Short mmCIF file of C-alpha atoms and ligand atoms in Angstrom, two decimals:
data_model
loop_
_atom_site.label_atom_id
_atom_site.label_comp_id
_atom_site.label_asym_id
_atom_site.label_seq_id
_atom_site.Cartn_x
_atom_site.Cartn_y
_atom_site.Cartn_z
CA MET D 1 -1.04 1.20 -30.61
CA GLU D 2 -0.66 -2.37 -29.30
CA LYS D 3 -2.19 -2.73 -25.86
CA ILE D 4 -0.22 -4.32 -22.96
CA GLY D 5 -1.93 -7.41 -21.74
CA PHE D 6 -2.59 -7.54 -17.95
CA GLY D 7 -3.55 -10.17 -15.42
CA VAL D 8 -4.89 -9.52 -11.92
CA ILE D 9 -3.90 -12.01 -9.15
CA GLY D 10 -6.25 -11.77 -6.10
CA ALA D 11 -9.75 -10.68 -7.01
CA GLY D 12 -10.64 -9.04 -3.65
CA ILE D 13 -11.18 -5.45 -2.69
CA TRP D 14 -7.92 -4.16 -4.12
CA GLY D 15 -7.60 -6.52 -7.05
CA GLU D 16 -10.85 -4.92 -8.28
CA SER D 17 -9.13 -1.48 -8.36
CA HIS D 18 -6.41 -3.01 -10.54
CA ALA D 19 -9.00 -4.59 -12.85
CA ARG D 20 -10.85 -1.14 -13.12
CA ILE D 21 -7.63 0.53 -14.50
CA TYR D 22 -6.31 -2.27 -16.71
CA SER D 23 -9.68 -2.54 -18.36
CA THR D 24 -10.13 1.22 -18.91
CA ASP D 25 -6.64 2.62 -19.63
CA PRO D 26 -6.21 3.18 -23.39
CA SER D 27 -2.74 1.42 -23.32
CA ALA D 28 -3.89 -1.63 -21.48
CA THR D 29 -6.16 -4.57 -21.74
CA LEU D 30 -7.34 -6.88 -18.98
CA VAL D 31 -6.63 -10.37 -20.27
CA ALA D 32 -7.43 -12.53 -17.20
CA VAL D 33 -8.20 -12.56 -13.52
CA CYS D 34 -6.89 -15.29 -11.02
CA ASP D 35 -8.28 -16.06 -7.56
CA THR D 36 -8.09 -19.31 -5.58
CA VAL D 37 -11.82 -18.82 -5.09
CA GLU D 38 -13.33 -19.31 -8.52
CA VAL D 39 -16.51 -17.21 -8.10
CA LYS D 40 -14.37 -14.20 -7.10
CA ALA D 41 -12.14 -14.63 -10.24
CA ARG D 42 -15.20 -15.11 -12.50
CA ASN D 43 -17.07 -12.11 -11.06
CA ILE D 44 -14.30 -9.66 -11.55
CA ALA D 45 -13.36 -11.03 -14.86
CA GLN D 46 -16.99 -10.75 -16.18
CA LYS D 47 -17.51 -7.28 -14.57
CA TYR D 48 -14.42 -5.75 -16.27
CA GLY D 49 -14.51 -7.64 -19.54
CA ALA D 50 -11.47 -10.02 -19.07
CA LYS D 51 -11.21 -12.82 -21.60
CA ARG D 52 -10.65 -15.54 -19.05
CA TRP D 53 -10.28 -16.35 -15.44
CA TYR D 54 -8.03 -18.82 -13.55
CA THR D 55 -7.96 -20.38 -10.05
CA SER D 56 -4.19 -21.33 -10.43
CA VAL D 57 -1.41 -18.82 -10.62
CA GLU D 58 0.79 -21.47 -12.32
CA LYS D 59 -1.73 -21.83 -15.19
CA MET D 60 -2.11 -18.05 -15.51
CA MET D 61 1.65 -17.66 -15.87
CA LYS D 62 1.48 -19.76 -19.11
CA ASP D 63 -0.87 -17.26 -20.66
CA GLN D 64 1.19 -15.63 -23.42
CA GLU D 65 -1.21 -12.73 -23.89
CA ILE D 66 -0.30 -11.54 -20.29
CA GLN D 67 2.71 -9.28 -20.26
CA ALA D 68 2.31 -7.87 -16.76
CA VAL D 69 0.38 -8.71 -13.52
CA GLY D 70 -1.03 -6.77 -10.68
CA ILE D 71 -0.72 -8.80 -7.45
CA ALA D 72 -3.28 -8.10 -4.72
CA THR D 73 -3.25 -11.24 -2.61
CA PRO D 74 -3.36 -10.81 1.16
CA ASP D 75 -0.38 -9.20 2.88
CA PHE D 76 1.06 -12.56 3.99
CA ALA D 77 0.49 -14.22 0.57
CA HIS D 78 2.58 -12.16 -1.89
CA ARG D 79 5.56 -14.50 -2.19
CA GLU D 80 4.16 -17.34 -4.34
CA PRO D 81 2.52 -15.26 -7.01
CA PHE D 82 5.45 -12.78 -7.08
CA ILE D 83 8.04 -15.52 -7.66
CA ALA D 84 5.86 -17.26 -10.23
CA ALA D 85 5.49 -13.94 -12.18
CA CYS D 86 9.30 -13.45 -11.91
CA GLU D 87 10.00 -16.82 -13.33
CA ALA D 88 7.40 -16.34 -16.16
CA GLY D 89 9.06 -13.05 -17.07
CA LYS D 90 5.95 -10.90 -16.43
CA ASP D 91 6.40 -7.29 -15.12
CA ILE D 92 4.81 -6.80 -11.69
CA LEU D 93 2.84 -4.21 -9.84
CA LEU D 94 2.90 -5.73 -6.22
CA GLU D 95 0.62 -4.42 -3.53
CA LYS D 96 2.26 -3.24 -0.31
CA PRO D 97 3.81 -4.56 1.82
CA LEU D 98 6.42 -6.45 -0.23
CA ALA D 99 6.65 -9.23 2.32
CA THR D 100 5.84 -9.68 6.00
CA ASN D 101 8.80 -11.99 7.11
CA GLU D 102 12.57 -12.30 6.42
CA ASP D 103 12.20 -15.68 4.63
CA ASP D 104 9.74 -14.24 2.06
CA LEU D 105 11.88 -11.10 1.64
CA GLN D 106 15.04 -13.13 0.84
CA ALA D 107 13.17 -15.56 -1.55
CA MET D 108 11.53 -12.60 -3.40
CA LYS D 109 14.80 -10.69 -3.64
CA THR D 110 16.60 -13.68 -5.19
CA ALA D 111 13.71 -14.26 -7.68
CA TYR D 112 13.64 -10.67 -8.59
CA ASN D 113 17.45 -10.40 -9.06
CA GLN D 114 17.49 -13.50 -11.30
CA SER D 115 14.45 -12.56 -13.43
CA GLY D 116 15.11 -9.28 -15.25
CA VAL D 117 11.36 -8.38 -14.78
CA ARG D 118 10.46 -4.92 -13.77
CA VAL D 119 8.73 -4.37 -10.47
CA MET D 120 6.83 -1.54 -8.84
CA VAL D 121 5.39 -1.69 -5.31
CA ASP D 122 2.15 0.06 -4.93
CA PHE D 123 2.93 2.76 -2.32
CA HIS D 124 0.17 4.88 -3.79
CA ALA D 125 0.60 7.66 -1.20
CA ARG D 126 3.42 8.77 -3.45
CA TRP D 127 0.72 9.96 -5.84
CA ASN D 128 -1.34 11.73 -3.21
CA PRO D 129 -1.30 15.42 -4.29
CA PRO D 130 -0.86 17.04 -0.77
CA LEU D 131 2.09 14.68 -0.07
CA VAL D 132 3.76 15.25 -3.43
CA ILE D 133 3.45 19.10 -2.97
CA ALA D 134 4.94 18.76 0.51
CA LYS D 135 7.87 16.83 -0.91
CA GLU D 136 8.37 19.58 -3.56
CA ASN D 137 8.40 22.23 -0.81
CA ILE D 138 10.94 20.18 1.12
CA ASP D 139 13.21 19.62 -1.93
CA GLN D 140 13.08 23.26 -2.79
CA GLY D 141 14.31 24.06 0.72
CA LYS D 142 11.24 26.12 1.64
CA LEU D 143 11.03 24.57 5.09
CA GLY D 144 14.77 24.72 5.69
CA GLN D 145 16.38 21.74 7.28
CA ILE D 146 13.77 19.07 8.22
CA ILE D 147 13.93 18.53 11.93
CA SER D 148 11.01 16.20 12.60
CA MET D 149 7.77 14.62 11.37
CA TYR D 150 4.72 13.40 13.11
CA TYR D 151 2.60 10.97 11.16
CA ARG D 152 -0.59 9.25 12.43
CA LEU D 153 -2.33 6.78 10.08
CA ASN D 154 -5.04 4.74 11.61
CA ASP D 155 -8.03 2.58 10.56
CA THR D 156 -11.44 2.11 12.03
CA ILE D 157 -12.00 -1.15 13.80
CA TYR D 158 -14.25 -2.34 10.95
CA VAL D 159 -11.08 -2.90 8.87
CA PRO D 160 -9.63 -5.75 10.98
CA THR D 161 -13.00 -7.07 12.12
CA GLY D 162 -15.24 -6.78 9.09
CA MET D 163 -13.22 -6.08 6.02
CA LEU D 164 -10.03 -8.25 6.22
CA PRO D 165 -10.69 -11.88 7.11
CA TRP D 166 -6.89 -12.32 7.28
CA ALA D 167 -6.18 -9.41 9.70
CA ALA D 168 -4.62 -11.70 12.31
CA LYS D 169 -2.12 -12.89 9.73
CA SER D 170 -1.11 -9.22 9.16
CA SER D 171 -1.17 -6.18 11.44
CA ILE D 172 -1.82 -2.45 11.37
CA LEU D 173 1.93 -2.19 10.87
CA TRP D 174 1.92 -4.13 7.72
CA PHE D 175 -1.41 -2.84 6.43
CA LEU D 176 -0.97 0.91 7.02
CA GLY D 177 2.52 1.27 8.84
CA SER D 178 4.15 0.17 5.66
CA HIS D 179 2.61 3.24 3.97
CA THR D 180 3.58 5.37 6.96
CA VAL D 181 7.28 4.32 6.78
CA ASP D 182 7.46 4.72 2.95
CA THR D 183 5.86 8.10 3.03
CA LEU D 184 8.37 9.41 5.54
CA ARG D 185 11.19 7.95 3.45
CA PHE D 186 9.69 9.56 0.31
CA LEU D 187 9.27 12.97 2.01
CA SER D 188 12.68 13.01 3.67
CA GLY D 189 14.70 11.35 0.96
CA SER D 190 16.45 9.45 3.84
CA GLU D 191 16.37 5.95 5.34
CA VAL D 192 15.41 4.90 8.82
CA LYS D 193 18.48 4.00 10.91
CA ARG D 194 17.03 3.05 14.43
CA VAL D 195 13.63 2.50 15.76
CA TYR D 196 11.96 2.27 19.29
CA SER D 197 8.31 1.11 19.37
CA VAL D 198 5.78 0.27 22.06
CA SER D 199 2.59 -1.60 21.31
CA ARG D 200 -0.62 -2.48 23.25
CA SER D 201 -2.87 -5.50 22.74
CA GLU D 202 -6.24 -5.13 24.44
CA VAL D 203 -9.26 -4.74 22.19
CA LEU D 204 -8.65 -6.91 19.18
CA VAL D 205 -7.16 -9.85 21.19
CA LYS D 206 -10.32 -9.90 23.28
CA MET D 207 -12.31 -10.18 20.02
CA GLY D 208 -10.19 -13.21 18.96
CA ILE D 209 -7.94 -11.27 16.53
CA LYS D 210 -4.44 -11.79 17.84
CA VAL D 211 -2.67 -8.70 16.81
CA PRO D 212 -1.76 -5.41 18.60
CA ASP D 213 -4.37 -2.59 18.58
CA ILE D 214 -1.69 0.06 18.33
CA TYR D 215 2.08 0.75 17.77
CA GLN D 216 3.62 3.97 18.70
CA SER D 217 7.06 4.33 17.30
CA ILE D 218 9.98 6.74 17.14
CA LEU D 219 12.11 6.54 14.03
CA GLU D 220 15.62 8.04 13.64
CA PHE D 221 16.70 8.74 10.10
CA GLU D 222 20.23 8.66 8.54
CA ASN D 223 20.02 12.45 7.77
CA GLY D 224 19.25 13.30 11.50
CA MET D 225 15.50 13.72 11.10
CA ILE D 226 13.37 12.22 13.88
CA ALA D 227 9.80 11.04 13.47
CA THR D 228 6.99 9.78 15.68
CA ILE D 229 4.48 7.55 13.99
CA GLU D 230 1.23 6.06 15.28
CA ASN D 231 -0.63 3.24 13.72
CA ASN D 232 -3.81 1.83 15.29
CA TRP D 233 -6.57 -0.46 14.12
CA ILE D 234 -9.27 0.40 16.61
CA VAL D 235 -10.68 3.87 15.68
CA PRO D 236 -14.35 3.72 16.48
CA ASN D 237 -16.67 2.99 13.49
CA THR D 238 -18.53 6.15 13.96
CA HIS D 239 -15.50 8.04 12.60
CA PRO D 240 -16.65 9.58 9.28
CA ASN D 241 -13.90 7.93 7.25
CA TRP D 242 -12.10 4.56 7.40
CA ASN D 243 -8.76 6.29 7.86
CA ASP D 244 -7.62 8.75 10.49
CA ILE D 245 -4.65 10.64 9.12
CA LYS D 246 -2.61 13.60 10.48
CA LEU D 247 0.82 14.75 9.39
CA ASN D 248 3.16 17.42 10.70
CA ILE D 249 6.40 18.38 9.06
CA LEU D 250 8.66 20.67 11.11
CA GLY D 251 11.57 22.43 9.44
CA SER D 252 14.10 24.97 10.60
CA LYS D 253 12.36 27.58 8.51
CA GLY D 254 8.80 26.42 8.19
CA MET D 255 6.08 23.82 8.92
CA ILE D 256 3.40 21.98 7.13
CA ASN D 257 0.26 20.56 8.80
CA MET D 258 -2.07 18.10 7.04
CA ASP D 259 -5.37 16.69 8.02
CA LEU D 260 -5.99 14.09 5.30
CA THR D 261 -8.55 12.26 7.33
CA ASN D 262 -11.88 13.56 6.43
CA ASN D 263 -11.65 15.36 3.13
CA GLN D 264 -13.45 18.05 5.04
CA ALA D 265 -13.99 19.86 1.78
CA PHE D 266 -16.98 17.55 1.49
CA GLU D 267 -19.11 16.95 4.58
CA ARG D 268 -22.41 15.06 3.94
CA TYR D 269 -25.32 15.09 6.44
CA LEU D 270 -28.11 12.67 5.74
CA GLU D 271 -31.15 11.67 7.77
CA GLU D 272 -29.53 8.43 8.92
CA LYS D 273 -25.90 9.39 9.11
CA SER D 274 -23.22 11.91 8.36
CA ASP D 275 -19.96 11.22 6.63
CA HIS D 276 -17.18 12.60 4.51
CA PRO D 277 -17.27 10.79 1.10
CA ASP D 278 -13.99 9.98 -0.64
CA ILE D 279 -12.88 12.77 -3.03
CA LEU D 280 -9.15 12.10 -2.91
CA VAL D 281 -8.36 8.29 -2.89
CA MET D 282 -10.44 6.75 -5.66
CA PRO D 283 -13.57 8.81 -6.65
CA MET D 284 -15.30 8.24 -10.00
CA VAL D 285 -15.43 11.47 -11.97
CA HIS D 286 -17.61 11.62 -15.11
CA GLY D 287 -17.49 7.76 -14.99
CA LYS D 288 -13.73 7.67 -14.98
CA PRO D 289 -11.66 6.22 -12.12
CA MET D 290 -9.71 9.14 -10.51
CA GLY D 291 -7.81 9.72 -7.36
CA PHE D 292 -4.29 8.81 -6.32
CA ALA D 293 -4.99 5.11 -5.64
CA HIS D 294 -6.04 4.77 -9.27
CA GLU D 295 -3.26 7.03 -10.46
CA SER D 296 -0.44 4.82 -9.20
CA ILE D 297 -1.82 1.85 -11.17
CA ARG D 298 -2.18 3.97 -14.23
CA ASP D 299 1.39 5.22 -13.79
CA PHE D 300 2.66 1.54 -13.70
CA ILE D 301 1.06 0.97 -17.06
CA GLN D 302 2.55 4.16 -18.52
CA LYS D 303 5.96 3.40 -17.20
CA ILE D 304 5.91 -0.11 -18.65
CA ARG D 305 5.31 1.50 -22.00
CA THR D 306 7.95 4.31 -21.66
CA LYS D 307 10.48 2.15 -19.68
CA GLU D 308 10.95 5.05 -17.34
CA GLU D 309 11.93 4.35 -13.73
CA PHE D 310 9.05 3.51 -11.37
CA ILE D 311 8.19 6.01 -8.62
CA ALA D 312 8.22 3.13 -6.03
CA SER D 313 10.75 0.36 -6.70
CA PHE D 314 11.35 -3.19 -5.42
CA GLU D 315 14.12 -1.68 -3.32
CA ASP D 316 11.65 0.66 -1.66
CA GLY D 317 9.39 -2.26 -0.82
CA PHE D 318 12.35 -4.22 0.56
CA ARG D 319 13.61 -1.41 2.77
CA VAL D 320 10.09 -0.61 4.05
CA SER D 321 9.53 -4.32 5.06
CA ARG D 322 12.93 -4.42 6.78
CA THR D 323 12.05 -1.24 8.68
CA VAL D 324 8.70 -2.64 9.74
CA LEU D 325 10.33 -5.91 10.88
CA ALA D 326 12.74 -3.72 13.10
CA ILE D 327 9.66 -1.85 14.52
CA MET D 328 8.02 -5.14 15.43
CA ASP D 329 11.29 -6.45 17.02
CA SER D 330 11.52 -3.31 19.04
CA ALA D 331 7.95 -3.52 20.26
CA LEU D 332 8.58 -7.11 21.34
CA SER D 333 11.89 -6.40 23.16
CA ARG D 334 10.94 -2.87 24.29
CA THR D 335 14.45 -1.69 23.31
CA PRO D 336 15.70 0.41 20.45
CA VAL D 337 16.62 -1.68 17.34
CA MET D 338 18.98 -0.82 14.47
CA VAL D 339 17.44 -1.26 10.89
CA ASN D 340 19.25 -3.63 8.62
CA LEU D 341 18.76 -2.43 5.04
CA LYS D 342 21.50 -4.60 3.46
N1 NAD G 1 -8.36 -3.10 1.00
C1 NAD G 1 -7.56 -2.01 0.89
O1 NAD G 1 -8.08 -0.86 1.25
C2 NAD G 1 -6.28 -2.02 0.33
C3 NAD G 1 -5.70 -0.82 -0.10
C4 NAD G 1 -4.43 -0.84 -0.59
C5 NAD G 1 -3.79 -2.00 -0.67
N2 NAD G 1 -4.29 -3.19 -0.28
C6 NAD G 1 -3.36 -4.38 -0.41
O2 NAD G 1 -3.92 -5.29 -1.34
C7 NAD G 1 -3.75 -6.64 -1.02
C8 NAD G 1 -4.99 -7.29 -1.01
O3 NAD G 1 -5.95 -6.68 -0.12
P1 NAD G 1 -7.49 -6.83 -0.22
O4 NAD G 1 -8.03 -5.83 0.76
O5 NAD G 1 -7.91 -6.73 -1.58
O6 NAD G 1 -7.74 -8.41 0.31
P2 NAD G 1 -8.96 -9.34 0.00
O7 NAD G 1 -9.05 -10.32 1.02
O8 NAD G 1 -10.23 -8.48 -0.29
O9 NAD G 1 -8.50 -10.01 -1.38
C9 NAD G 1 -7.44 -10.89 -1.56
C10 NAD G 1 -7.88 -11.93 -2.50
O10 NAD G 1 -6.76 -12.79 -2.85
C11 NAD G 1 -7.16 -14.10 -3.01
N3 NAD G 1 -6.03 -14.95 -2.86
C12 NAD G 1 -5.40 -15.38 -1.70
N4 NAD G 1 -4.33 -16.14 -2.07
C13 NAD G 1 -4.31 -16.26 -3.32
C14 NAD G 1 -3.44 -16.89 -4.33
N5 NAD G 1 -2.39 -17.56 -3.85
N6 NAD G 1 -3.64 -16.78 -5.66
C15 NAD G 1 -4.72 -16.05 -6.09
N7 NAD G 1 -5.56 -15.50 -5.25
C16 NAD G 1 -5.36 -15.59 -3.89
C17 NAD G 1 -8.31 -14.26 -1.99
O11 NAD G 1 -9.18 -15.30 -2.27
C18 NAD G 1 -8.99 -12.92 -2.07
O12 NAD G 1 -10.06 -12.91 -3.03
C19 NAD G 1 -3.08 -6.57 0.37
O13 NAD G 1 -1.75 -6.77 0.32
C20 NAD G 1 -3.50 -5.19 0.97
O14 NAD G 1 -2.51 -4.65 1.89
C21 NAD G 1 -5.55 -3.25 0.18
#
């Protein structure tokens, strides 16, 4: 079997997850890694056995051994590598969110439409088993008509202050809110029609990171479902897990509650700390990368091979970005805003 040649663009935290899968999946080979910071590109290339590394996306796009790329540059820096890959005819797994402003969205849509490349946006929650099982229950009608959902998806304050040097150029709405919106679309099979959001900026602004701490938003869907979502970036660092996640799905005949926060199936108490280690997102099992965040990348490889439809498409990414832009507009104007999905 001829292996598909992959390149990774952006050799940071998430680019490494891409490299891990492209270098271990039997259908794939990691050809090269690109980062504007050479030492980062070289380190990940050497760690995962890539043949070469680049500091220029333009040069990488001329590499004929690369058939597809994983793009994991910061949220605000997806446009340039995405358009370059479209123009070079490479298939793309793009990290969420697709884009963080209208200009980038339009430019990326034009490049995508003109290119003929295949694009998946990495909304990896669509591979998270509890969410997939909930969707099956909804689709089978077990909960009756879906009346409402409540979804809270937050990060500890370490994420904007210690993990992401570019947090001020993104926001909790782009970093996690994009997942929140996409998961609700995925579960309900419907689009967001109108939003009303309120935000507060107290803690992060005082620390010099000029983004809101929290958005609380109400979403109205085309099928009549209503949802309340919460996204904050200031959960205390003593929280046993980076994420704080709660989901409630209320139907006319049933209800599902999820606490995906702590993986409380596994609580660890050590002399210096207690925590809840990851068993769901990206654990290593017998030396193999498992978990839904690895599975989405693996699924991209498989679907390039089989030519099946991707589980999360360019259009999903486009609609989520438009919805998040509407939420931000609403939080600024403190009025309800209609979502423009056209
Ligand atoms: N960190 C996470 O938990 C996580 C999870 C899922 C998805 N993501 C998404 O993945 C993307 C990357 O996030 P991250 O946490 O890995 O960020 P990061 O800061 O750790 O890595 C980004 C890397 O991209 C490089 N870079 C920037 N511009 C570039 C360019 N034009 N060409 C090549 N390299 C460039 C930077 O030097 C950096 O090494 C984001 O869109 C983020 O939302 C992150």
